[in-house]
Coordinates of C-alpha atoms and ligand atoms in Angstrom, one line a residue:
Chain A
M9 CA 125.0 113.8 32.9
A10 CA 124.3 110.4 34.5
L11 CA 126.8 108.8 37.0
I12 CA 126.1 105.4 35.5
S13 CA 124.2 104.5 32.4
C14 CA 123.4 100.9 31.4
R15 CA 122.3 100.2 27.9
D16 CA 120.8 96.9 26.8
L17 CA 122.8 95.1 29.4
C18 CA 123.0 91.3 29.4
L19 CA 124.8 89.4 32.2
A20 CA 125.2 85.6 32.2
Y21 CA 126.9 82.8 34.0
E22 CA 128.1 80.2 31.5
G23 CA 125.2 80.5 29.2
K24 CA 122.6 81.0 32.0
I25 CA 121.2 84.5 31.7
A26 CA 120.9 86.4 35.0
V27 CA 120.1 89.9 33.7
D28 CA 118.8 90.8 30.3
R29 CA 117.7 93.8 28.2
L30 CA 118.4 96.2 31.0
S31 CA 118.7 99.9 30.4
F32 CA 118.7 102.5 33.1
D33 CA 120.5 105.5 34.4
V34 CA 121.6 106.6 37.9
S35 CA 121.7 110.4 38.1
P36 CA 123.8 112.3 40.7
G37 CA 122.1 112.5 44.1
D38 CA 119.7 109.7 43.2
Y39 CA 118.5 107.1 45.7
L40 CA 117.8 104.0 43.7
C41 CA 116.3 100.9 45.2
I42 CA 116.6 97.6 43.3
V43 CA 113.9 95.2 44.2
G44 CA 112.9 91.8 43.0
E45 CA 112.6 88.2 44.2
N46 CA 115.5 85.9 45.1
G47 CA 117.5 85.0 42.1
S48 CA 116.2 87.8 40.0
G49 CA 119.7 89.1 39.2
K50 CA 120.1 92.0 41.7
S51 CA 123.4 90.9 43.1
T52 CA 124.7 90.1 39.7
L53 CA 123.9 93.6 38.5
I54 CA 125.7 95.1 41.5
R55 CA 128.8 93.0 40.7
A56 CA 128.6 94.2 37.1
L57 CA 128.4 97.8 38.3
L58 CA 131.5 97.2 40.4
G59 CA 133.4 95.8 37.4
L60 CA 133.6 92.3 38.9
K61 CA 131.4 90.8 36.2
K62 CA 131.9 91.4 32.5
P63 CA 128.7 92.1 30.6
R64 CA 128.0 89.5 27.9
S65 CA 126.6 92.3 25.8
G66 CA 125.5 95.9 26.2
S67 CA 127.4 98.6 28.0
I68 CA 127.9 100.2 31.4
Q69 CA 129.2 103.8 31.2
Y70 CA 130.4 105.9 34.1
G71 CA 129.9 109.6 33.8
D72 CA 130.3 112.8 35.8
G73 CA 133.9 112.1 36.6
L74 CA 133.1 108.8 38.3
K75 CA 135.8 106.2 38.1
Q76 CA 134.9 102.6 38.5
S77 CA 137.3 102.2 41.4
E78 CA 135.7 105.1 43.2
I79 CA 132.5 103.3 44.1
G80 CA 131.8 102.4 47.7
Y81 CA 130.4 99.0 48.3
L82 CA 128.7 97.4 51.2
P83 CA 128.7 93.7 50.6
Q84 CA 126.9 90.9 52.4
Q85 CA 129.3 89.4 54.9
T86 CA 131.2 86.4 54.0
P87 CA 131.7 83.7 56.7
A88 CA 135.5 84.3 56.7
Q89 CA 135.0 87.8 58.1
K90 CA 133.1 86.6 61.1
D91 CA 136.2 85.4 63.0
F92 CA 138.7 87.8 61.5
P93 CA 141.1 89.4 64.0
A94 CA 141.1 93.1 63.0
S95 CA 140.4 96.3 64.8
V96 CA 137.6 98.7 63.6
R97 CA 140.2 101.2 62.6
E98 CA 142.1 98.7 60.4
V99 CA 138.9 97.7 58.6
V100 CA 137.8 101.2 58.0
L101 CA 141.2 102.3 56.7
S102 CA 141.3 99.4 54.3
G103 CA 138.7 101.3 52.2
C104 CA 141.4 103.8 51.3
R105 CA 143.7 103.4 48.3
A106 CA 147.0 102.9 50.1
A107 CA 149.8 103.5 47.5
P108 CA 151.3 101.5 49.2
F109 CA 151.0 103.2 52.6
Y110 CA 148.1 105.3 53.9
S111 CA 148.6 109.1 53.4
A112 CA 147.9 111.6 56.2
S113 CA 144.7 112.7 54.3
E114 CA 143.5 109.1 54.0
K115 CA 144.0 108.6 57.7
R116 CA 142.1 111.8 58.4
R117 CA 139.3 110.7 56.1
A118 CA 139.0 107.4 57.9
A119 CA 138.8 109.2 61.2
E120 CA 136.1 111.5 59.8
N121 CA 134.1 108.6 58.6
M122 CA 134.4 106.7 61.9
E123 CA 133.2 109.9 63.6
K124 CA 130.3 110.3 61.2
L125 CA 129.1 106.7 61.9
G126 CA 129.6 106.9 65.7
L127 CA 132.6 104.5 65.7
T128 CA 135.3 106.7 67.2
E129 CA 134.9 105.1 70.6
L130 CA 135.0 101.6 69.1
K131 CA 138.1 102.2 66.9
K132 CA 140.3 99.9 68.9
A133 CA 137.6 97.3 69.3
C134 CA 137.8 94.0 67.6
Y135 CA 135.6 93.7 64.5
R136 CA 134.5 90.1 65.2
E137 CA 133.3 91.0 68.7
L138 CA 130.9 93.7 67.5
S139 CA 127.1 93.3 67.0
G140 CA 125.7 92.8 63.5
G141 CA 124.6 96.4 63.3
Q142 CA 127.9 97.8 64.4
Q143 CA 129.7 95.6 61.9
Q144 CA 127.5 97.0 59.1
R145 CA 128.4 100.5 60.3
V146 CA 132.1 99.6 60.1
L147 CA 131.7 98.3 56.6
L148 CA 129.8 101.4 55.7
A149 CA 132.6 103.6 57.0
R150 CA 135.0 101.6 55.0
A151 CA 132.8 102.1 51.9
L152 CA 132.8 105.8 52.5
C153 CA 136.6 105.8 52.5
A154 CA 136.5 104.5 49.0
T155 CA 134.0 107.0 47.6
R156 CA 132.5 110.4 48.0
K157 CA 130.0 109.9 45.2
L158 CA 128.4 106.6 44.9
L159 CA 127.4 103.8 47.4
L160 CA 126.3 100.4 46.3
L161 CA 124.6 98.4 49.1
D162 CA 123.5 94.8 48.7
E163 CA 120.8 94.0 51.2
P164 CA 122.4 95.9 54.0
V165 CA 119.9 95.1 56.7
T166 CA 119.7 91.3 56.3
G167 CA 119.9 89.7 59.7
L168 CA 119.5 92.9 61.7
D169 CA 116.7 93.6 64.1
P170 CA 114.1 96.3 63.1
A171 CA 115.5 99.0 65.4
V172 CA 119.0 98.6 64.1
S173 CA 117.8 98.4 60.5
A174 CA 115.9 101.7 61.0
E175 CA 119.1 103.3 62.3
L176 CA 121.1 102.0 59.3
Y177 CA 118.4 103.3 56.9
R178 CA 118.5 106.7 58.6
I179 CA 122.3 106.9 58.2
I180 CA 122.0 106.0 54.5
R181 CA 119.3 108.6 54.1
D182 CA 121.5 111.2 55.8
L183 CA 124.4 110.3 53.5
N184 CA 122.2 110.7 50.5
E185 CA 121.0 114.1 51.7
E186 CA 124.7 115.1 52.0
G187 CA 125.0 114.3 48.3
V188 CA 126.1 110.7 48.1
T189 CA 124.3 108.8 45.4
V190 CA 122.8 105.6 46.8
V191 CA 122.0 102.3 44.9
M192 CA 120.6 99.8 47.3
V193 CA 119.3 96.2 46.8
T194 CA 116.6 95.3 49.2
H195 CA 114.0 92.7 50.0
D196 CA 112.0 95.2 52.0
V197 CA 109.7 96.8 49.3
D198 CA 107.8 99.0 51.7
C199 CA 110.9 100.5 53.1
A200 CA 112.3 100.9 49.6
I201 CA 109.3 102.9 48.5
E202 CA 109.3 105.0 51.6
R203 CA 112.9 106.1 51.1
A204 CA 113.9 105.7 47.5
R205 CA 113.6 108.3 44.8
T206 CA 113.8 105.8 42.0
I207 CA 112.8 102.1 41.9
L208 CA 114.2 99.4 39.6
H209 CA 112.2 96.2 39.7
L210 CA 114.1 93.3 38.3
R211 CA 113.1 89.8 37.3
T212 CA 116.0 89.0 35.0
V213 CA 114.5 91.7 32.7
P214 CA 113.4 95.0 34.1
L215 CA 109.7 95.1 35.1
F216 CA 109.7 98.7 36.2
W217 CA 112.2 101.6 36.3
G218 CA 111.0 105.0 37.3
R219 CA 110.0 107.2 40.2
A220 CA 109.0 105.6 43.5
E221 CA 105.7 107.5 43.5
D222 CA 104.8 106.0 40.1
Y223 CA 105.9 102.5 41.2
R224 CA 103.4 102.7 44.1
E225 CA 100.6 103.4 41.7
S226 CA 101.7 100.8 39.2
E227 CA 100.2 97.3 38.7
I228 CA 103.5 95.5 39.3
G229 CA 104.3 97.6 42.3
R230 CA 101.0 97.0 44.0
S231 CA 101.1 93.2 43.5
F232 CA 104.7 93.0 44.7
M233 CA 104.0 95.1 47.8
A234 CA 101.0 92.9 48.6
S235 CA 103.3 89.8 48.6
G236 CA 106.0 91.7 50.5
P237 CA 105.3 91.1 54.2
E238 CA 105.6 87.3 54.2
K239 CA 108.8 87.5 52.2
G240 CA 110.1 89.9 54.8
G241 CA 109.2 87.4 57.4
D242 CA 111.3 84.7 55.7
E243 CA 114.4 86.8 55.6
A244 CA 114.4 87.8 59.3
Chain B
M28 CA 173.3 76.8 79.7
S29 CA 176.2 74.5 79.0
L30 CA 174.0 72.7 76.6
I31 CA 173.4 75.8 74.6
K32 CA 177.1 76.6 74.6
E33 CA 177.8 73.2 73.3
M34 CA 175.2 73.6 70.6
L35 CA 176.7 76.8 69.4
S36 CA 180.1 75.3 69.2
Y37 CA 179.0 73.2 66.2
T38 CA 179.0 75.1 63.0
F39 CA 176.4 72.9 61.4
L40 CA 174.0 73.5 64.3
L41 CA 174.6 77.2 64.2
R42 CA 173.8 77.2 60.5
A43 CA 170.7 75.2 61.1
I44 CA 169.6 77.6 63.8
I45 CA 170.0 80.6 61.5
V46 CA 168.2 79.0 58.6
G47 CA 165.5 77.6 60.7
G48 CA 164.9 80.8 62.7
L49 CA 164.7 82.9 59.5
V50 CA 162.4 80.3 57.8
S51 CA 160.2 80.2 60.9
L52 CA 159.9 84.0 60.8
C53 CA 158.9 84.1 57.2
A54 CA 156.5 81.2 57.5
A55 CA 154.8 82.8 60.5
V56 CA 154.3 86.1 58.8
L57 CA 152.9 84.5 55.6
G58 CA 150.8 82.0 57.6
V59 CA 148.5 84.7 59.0
P60 CA 146.9 85.7 55.7
L61 CA 147.0 82.1 54.4
V62 CA 145.1 80.8 57.4
L63 CA 142.6 83.6 57.3
K64 CA 142.0 83.1 53.6
R65 CA 141.3 79.4 54.3
Y66 CA 144.3 78.6 52.3
S67 CA 146.8 77.4 54.8
M68 CA 147.2 73.9 53.3
I69 CA 149.0 75.5 50.4
G70 CA 152.2 75.2 52.4
D71 CA 151.5 71.5 52.9
G72 CA 150.8 70.9 49.2
L73 CA 153.9 72.8 48.1
S74 CA 156.1 70.9 50.5
H75 CA 155.0 67.6 48.9
V76 CA 155.7 69.1 45.5
G77 CA 159.1 70.0 46.9
F78 CA 159.6 66.4 47.9
G79 CA 158.9 65.2 44.4
A80 CA 161.2 67.8 43.0
L81 CA 164.0 66.8 45.3
A82 CA 163.6 63.2 44.4
V83 CA 163.8 64.0 40.7
A84 CA 166.8 66.2 41.3
A85 CA 168.6 63.4 43.2
A86 CA 167.8 61.0 40.4
M87 CA 169.2 63.4 37.8
N88 CA 172.2 64.3 40.0
A89 CA 171.2 67.9 39.8
A90 CA 171.5 70.6 42.5
P91 CA 168.4 70.1 44.7
L92 CA 167.3 73.8 44.9
S93 CA 167.8 74.5 41.2
V94 CA 165.1 71.9 40.5
A95 CA 162.9 72.5 43.5
I96 CA 162.6 76.3 43.4
P97 CA 161.1 76.6 39.8
V98 CA 159.0 73.5 40.3
V99 CA 157.4 74.6 43.6
V100 CA 156.9 78.2 42.4
A101 CA 155.2 76.8 39.3
A102 CA 153.0 74.6 41.5
A103 CA 152.0 77.5 43.6
F104 CA 150.8 79.5 40.6
L105 CA 149.0 76.4 39.3
L106 CA 147.2 76.0 42.6
L107 CA 146.2 79.6 42.6
R108 CA 144.8 79.4 39.0
L109 CA 142.9 76.2 39.8
S110 CA 141.2 77.6 42.9
A111 CA 140.6 81.0 41.3
S112 CA 138.9 79.4 38.3
G113 CA 136.4 77.9 40.7
K114 CA 136.3 74.6 38.9
V115 CA 138.1 72.8 41.6
K116 CA 137.8 73.9 45.2
G117 CA 141.0 75.1 46.8
D118 CA 141.5 72.3 49.2
A119 CA 140.7 69.6 46.7
A120 CA 143.2 71.2 44.2
I121 CA 145.9 71.1 46.8
A122 CA 145.2 67.5 47.7
V123 CA 145.4 66.5 44.1
V124 CA 148.7 68.2 43.5
S125 CA 150.2 67.2 46.8
T126 CA 149.4 63.5 46.7
G127 CA 150.3 63.4 43.0
S128 CA 153.8 64.8 43.6
L129 CA 154.4 62.6 46.6
A130 CA 153.5 59.5 44.6
L131 CA 155.8 60.7 41.8
G132 CA 158.6 61.3 44.2
V133 CA 158.3 57.9 45.8
I134 CA 158.3 56.2 42.4
V135 CA 161.3 58.2 41.2
I136 CA 163.2 57.3 44.4
S137 CA 162.5 53.6 44.3
L138 CA 163.5 53.5 40.6
S139 CA 166.7 55.4 41.1
T140 CA 168.5 55.4 44.4
G141 CA 166.0 53.5 46.5
M142 CA 165.0 54.5 50.0
N143 CA 168.0 55.6 52.0
T144 CA 168.8 58.1 54.7
E145 CA 168.9 61.0 52.2
T146 CA 165.3 60.4 51.1
S147 CA 164.2 60.0 54.7
N148 CA 165.8 63.3 55.3
Y149 CA 163.7 64.9 52.6
L150 CA 160.6 63.6 54.4
F151 CA 161.5 64.3 58.0
G152 CA 164.2 66.9 57.8
S153 CA 167.8 66.9 58.8
I154 CA 169.8 69.4 60.8
L155 CA 173.0 68.3 59.2
S156 CA 172.0 69.3 55.7
M157 CA 172.5 73.1 55.9
S158 CA 175.4 74.5 53.9
E159 CA 176.8 78.0 53.9
E160 CA 174.9 78.4 50.7
D161 CA 171.6 77.7 52.5
V162 CA 172.5 80.3 55.1
R163 CA 173.0 82.9 52.5
L164 CA 169.8 81.9 50.7
S165 CA 167.7 82.1 53.8
L166 CA 169.0 85.5 54.6
I167 CA 168.1 86.7 51.1
L168 CA 164.7 85.0 51.3
T169 CA 163.9 86.6 54.7
A170 CA 164.9 90.1 53.5
L171 CA 162.7 89.6 50.4
V172 CA 159.7 88.3 52.4
L173 CA 159.8 90.9 55.1
L174 CA 160.4 93.8 52.6
L175 CA 157.6 92.8 50.2
F176 CA 155.3 92.0 53.1
I177 CA 155.8 95.4 54.7
I178 CA 155.4 97.3 51.4
F179 CA 152.2 95.5 50.5
Y180 CA 151.0 95.1 54.0
H181 CA 147.9 97.2 53.6
H182 CA 147.0 95.6 50.3
I183 CA 147.5 92.2 51.8
F184 CA 145.2 93.1 54.7
A185 CA 142.5 94.5 52.4
V186 CA 142.6 91.5 50.1
T187 CA 142.6 89.0 53.0
F188 CA 139.7 90.7 54.8
D189 CA 137.5 91.1 51.8
E190 CA 138.7 90.2 48.4
T191 CA 135.6 91.3 46.6
F192 CA 135.7 94.8 48.1
A193 CA 139.4 95.1 47.4
R194 CA 138.9 94.2 43.8
A195 CA 136.0 96.5 43.4
T196 CA 137.9 99.4 44.8
G197 CA 140.8 98.9 42.4
K198 CA 143.3 96.9 44.5
R199 CA 145.1 94.2 42.6
A200 CA 143.9 91.1 44.4
G201 CA 145.3 88.7 41.9
A202 CA 148.7 90.2 42.2
C203 CA 148.5 90.1 46.0
N204 CA 147.5 86.4 46.0
A205 CA 150.3 85.6 43.5
L206 CA 152.8 87.4 45.8
L207 CA 151.7 85.4 48.8
A208 CA 151.9 82.2 46.8
L209 CA 155.4 83.0 45.5
L210 CA 156.8 83.9 48.9
T211 CA 155.2 80.8 50.5
A212 CA 156.8 78.6 47.8
L213 CA 160.2 80.1 48.4
T214 CA 159.9 79.7 52.1
V215 CA 158.8 76.1 51.8
V216 CA 161.7 75.2 49.5
V217 CA 164.3 76.8 51.7
G218 CA 162.9 75.3 55.0
M219 CA 162.0 71.9 53.6
R220 CA 165.3 70.1 53.9
L221 CA 165.8 71.3 57.5
M222 CA 162.2 70.8 58.7
G223 CA 161.1 68.0 56.5
S224 CA 158.5 68.0 53.7
L225 CA 156.0 66.4 55.9
L226 CA 156.4 68.9 58.7
I227 CA 157.3 72.3 57.2
S228 CA 153.6 73.3 56.8
G229 CA 153.3 73.3 60.6
L230 CA 155.5 76.4 60.7
V231 CA 152.9 78.1 58.4
I232 CA 149.8 77.1 60.3
F233 CA 150.5 76.8 64.1
P234 CA 152.0 80.2 65.0
A235 CA 149.3 82.0 63.0
L236 CA 146.5 80.0 64.7
S237 CA 148.0 80.6 68.1
A238 CA 148.4 84.4 67.6
M239 CA 144.8 84.6 66.2
R240 CA 143.5 83.3 69.5
L241 CA 145.4 85.9 71.5
C242 CA 145.2 89.1 69.4
R243 CA 142.3 91.2 68.2
E244 CA 144.2 93.4 65.8
F245 CA 145.7 92.2 62.5
R246 CA 149.0 94.0 63.1
H247 CA 149.4 92.4 66.5
V248 CA 148.6 89.0 65.1
I249 CA 151.5 89.3 62.6
I250 CA 153.9 90.4 65.3
V251 CA 152.9 87.8 67.9
S252 CA 152.9 85.1 65.3
S253 CA 156.5 85.8 64.3
A254 CA 157.7 86.1 67.8
L255 CA 156.0 82.9 68.9
S256 CA 157.3 81.1 65.8
L257 CA 160.9 82.1 66.6
V258 CA 160.6 81.1 70.3
C259 CA 159.1 77.8 69.4
F260 CA 161.7 77.0 66.9
L261 CA 164.6 77.8 69.3
L262 CA 163.0 75.7 72.1
G263 CA 162.2 72.9 69.7
T264 CA 165.8 72.9 68.5
V265 CA 167.2 72.8 72.0
A266 CA 164.9 70.0 72.9
S267 CA 165.8 68.0 69.8
F268 CA 169.5 68.3 70.7
A269 CA 168.9 67.4 74.3
L270 CA 166.7 64.5 73.6
A271 CA 168.3 63.4 70.3
I272 CA 165.0 63.6 68.3
P273 CA 164.5 65.0 64.8
T274 CA 164.4 68.8 64.8
G275 CA 161.3 69.2 62.6
A276 CA 159.2 67.0 64.7
S277 CA 160.4 68.5 67.9
V278 CA 159.7 72.1 66.7
V279 CA 156.2 71.1 65.5
C280 CA 155.5 69.6 68.9
V281 CA 156.6 72.8 70.7
D282 CA 154.3 74.7 68.3
I283 CA 151.4 72.5 69.2
L284 CA 152.0 73.0 72.9
A285 CA 152.1 76.8 72.3
L286 CA 148.8 76.5 70.4
L287 CA 147.2 74.6 73.3
G288 CA 148.5 77.3 75.7
C289 CA 147.1 80.1 73.5
F290 CA 143.7 78.3 73.4
G291 CA 143.7 78.1 77.1
L292 CA 144.6 81.7 77.5
G293 CA 142.0 82.8 75.1
R294 CA 139.4 80.7 77.0
L295 CA 140.5 82.3 80.3
R296 CA 140.2 85.8 78.8
E297 CA 136.7 85.1 77.4
R298 CA 135.6 84.1 80.9
G299 CA 137.5 86.8 82.8
Ligands
LIG318 N1 128.4 82.5 40.7 C1 127.3 82.1 40.0 N2 127.4 81.1 39.1 C2 126.3 80.6 38.5 N3 125.1 81.2 38.6 C3 124.9 82.2 39.5 C4 126.0 82.7 40.3 N4 125.6 83.7 41.0 C5 124.3 83.8 40.8 N5 123.9 82.9 39.8 C6 122.5 82.7 39.3 O1 122.1 84.0 38.7 C7 120.8 84.3 39.0 C8 120.7 85.6 39.7 O2 121.4 85.6 41.0 P1 121.6 86.8 41.9 O3 122.1 87.9 41.1 O4 122.4 86.4 43.1 O5 120.1 87.1 42.4 P2 119.5 88.0 43.6 O6 120.7 88.8 44.2 O7 118.5 88.9 42.9 O8 118.9 87.1 44.6 C9 120.3 83.2 39.9 O9 119.5 82.3 39.1 C10 121.5 82.5 40.4 O10 121.3 81.1 40.5
LIG319 MG1 121.5 88.8 46.2

């Protein structure tokens, strides 16, 4: 049974359609990369999967025991977070439920996730004083406190230098191999194809959904990859 | 020392110190998430609404708080709704509501009683205005603010740090924001007649800003902000008594000095 299945999904902002006629599934253990140009509806789709945006029509169903609130999410940073006075530990813990206080098992879980992402030494450090790569790792640890099953990542390496990006990709890959399902929006097509199991190419409507190997051979995949590098340059 | 002894011998001063100290504490605690959410001017907007409400209450010969509390709480929710709908930006919404109620208040005053000391007290605060009722009210308010803040502390942190993530992981961000707005509204109303409508928002903003310069952990920011706010209030009150200047203005000035000091300290630490 699929973790998420979207059927004939349509998402719109006040009449302007951002995503249309989209059907796809995310199966357990999948590594799905969502690619497409700017404004093609990728972030909107992520917001819908998180339950932050109501579909205009069509449906999103969660299966395999997944609850909507059990999805880990790595957002792009908002400017407000940049000067936020909080310790790494406080940020990571905030991924836990807290009902209304953190339970012993939640605290343990946060400590495990900090350990997993190499943050244990930094746990007292101030979030705003970390490097961009470290901040992303903190947010990833927080996301892991919210889920054991599914991670949604929206352009996680934007603004990071290549070495740090590679490190972050490796961590995500490891998590996927441990059984966490990954859905990642990315600009970096080459990298997506290298790592992902499944590709969804979006331009408001889906242009491709299927295995990464097949995408590489497809017409649309080849032309998008050819135009990829200069777009990657813009982003950096 | 003898000055402080003299101050404590006046019942009205003692009352003012209790009410003011408690209100400073509440404002400082609430100020931290409000400042971090770029929403600190809500205190300012609500105090202007409070001024309008007090003016109307005076014109109708009603008990000031019985009018001001519901009106200010309603305004707080209205501001939240306006900025959440995204049609008006938060700061613009606050400016609209705040100047609107100030204008209404001034019109009501000039049509009814005319400008007198009482109306000037609404604007700039008066240390003489605190009754036993106010002391009781501020005690209840403080208990309520601190209790709710502690219970929902982790949720408030999560929603302040990253509202989208908090919503996505099933935390009730809307309820959290409403709670903050409600508690801020109550704090503003209770503190307004002591500190003055024009100055009460200083209590919300300054201690939080100062503490944010010094601390690197959210929990510490809250604690330092409250402590700083209390100390500044007491120093400001003593100064206002010694120099015979209005309390609200004096407290805000001490808060500004503290802010400058904290910026200096922060700068020093960055270098050192
Ligand atoms: N909050 C919003 N209000 C109105 N339109 C929006 C909003 N967010 C995105 N859009 C529009 O929806 C379309 C898809 O945007 P988005 O999902 O952010 O694309 P992507 O993430 O692929 O770059 C764009 O045309 C964008 O202008
Ligand atoms: Mg996007």
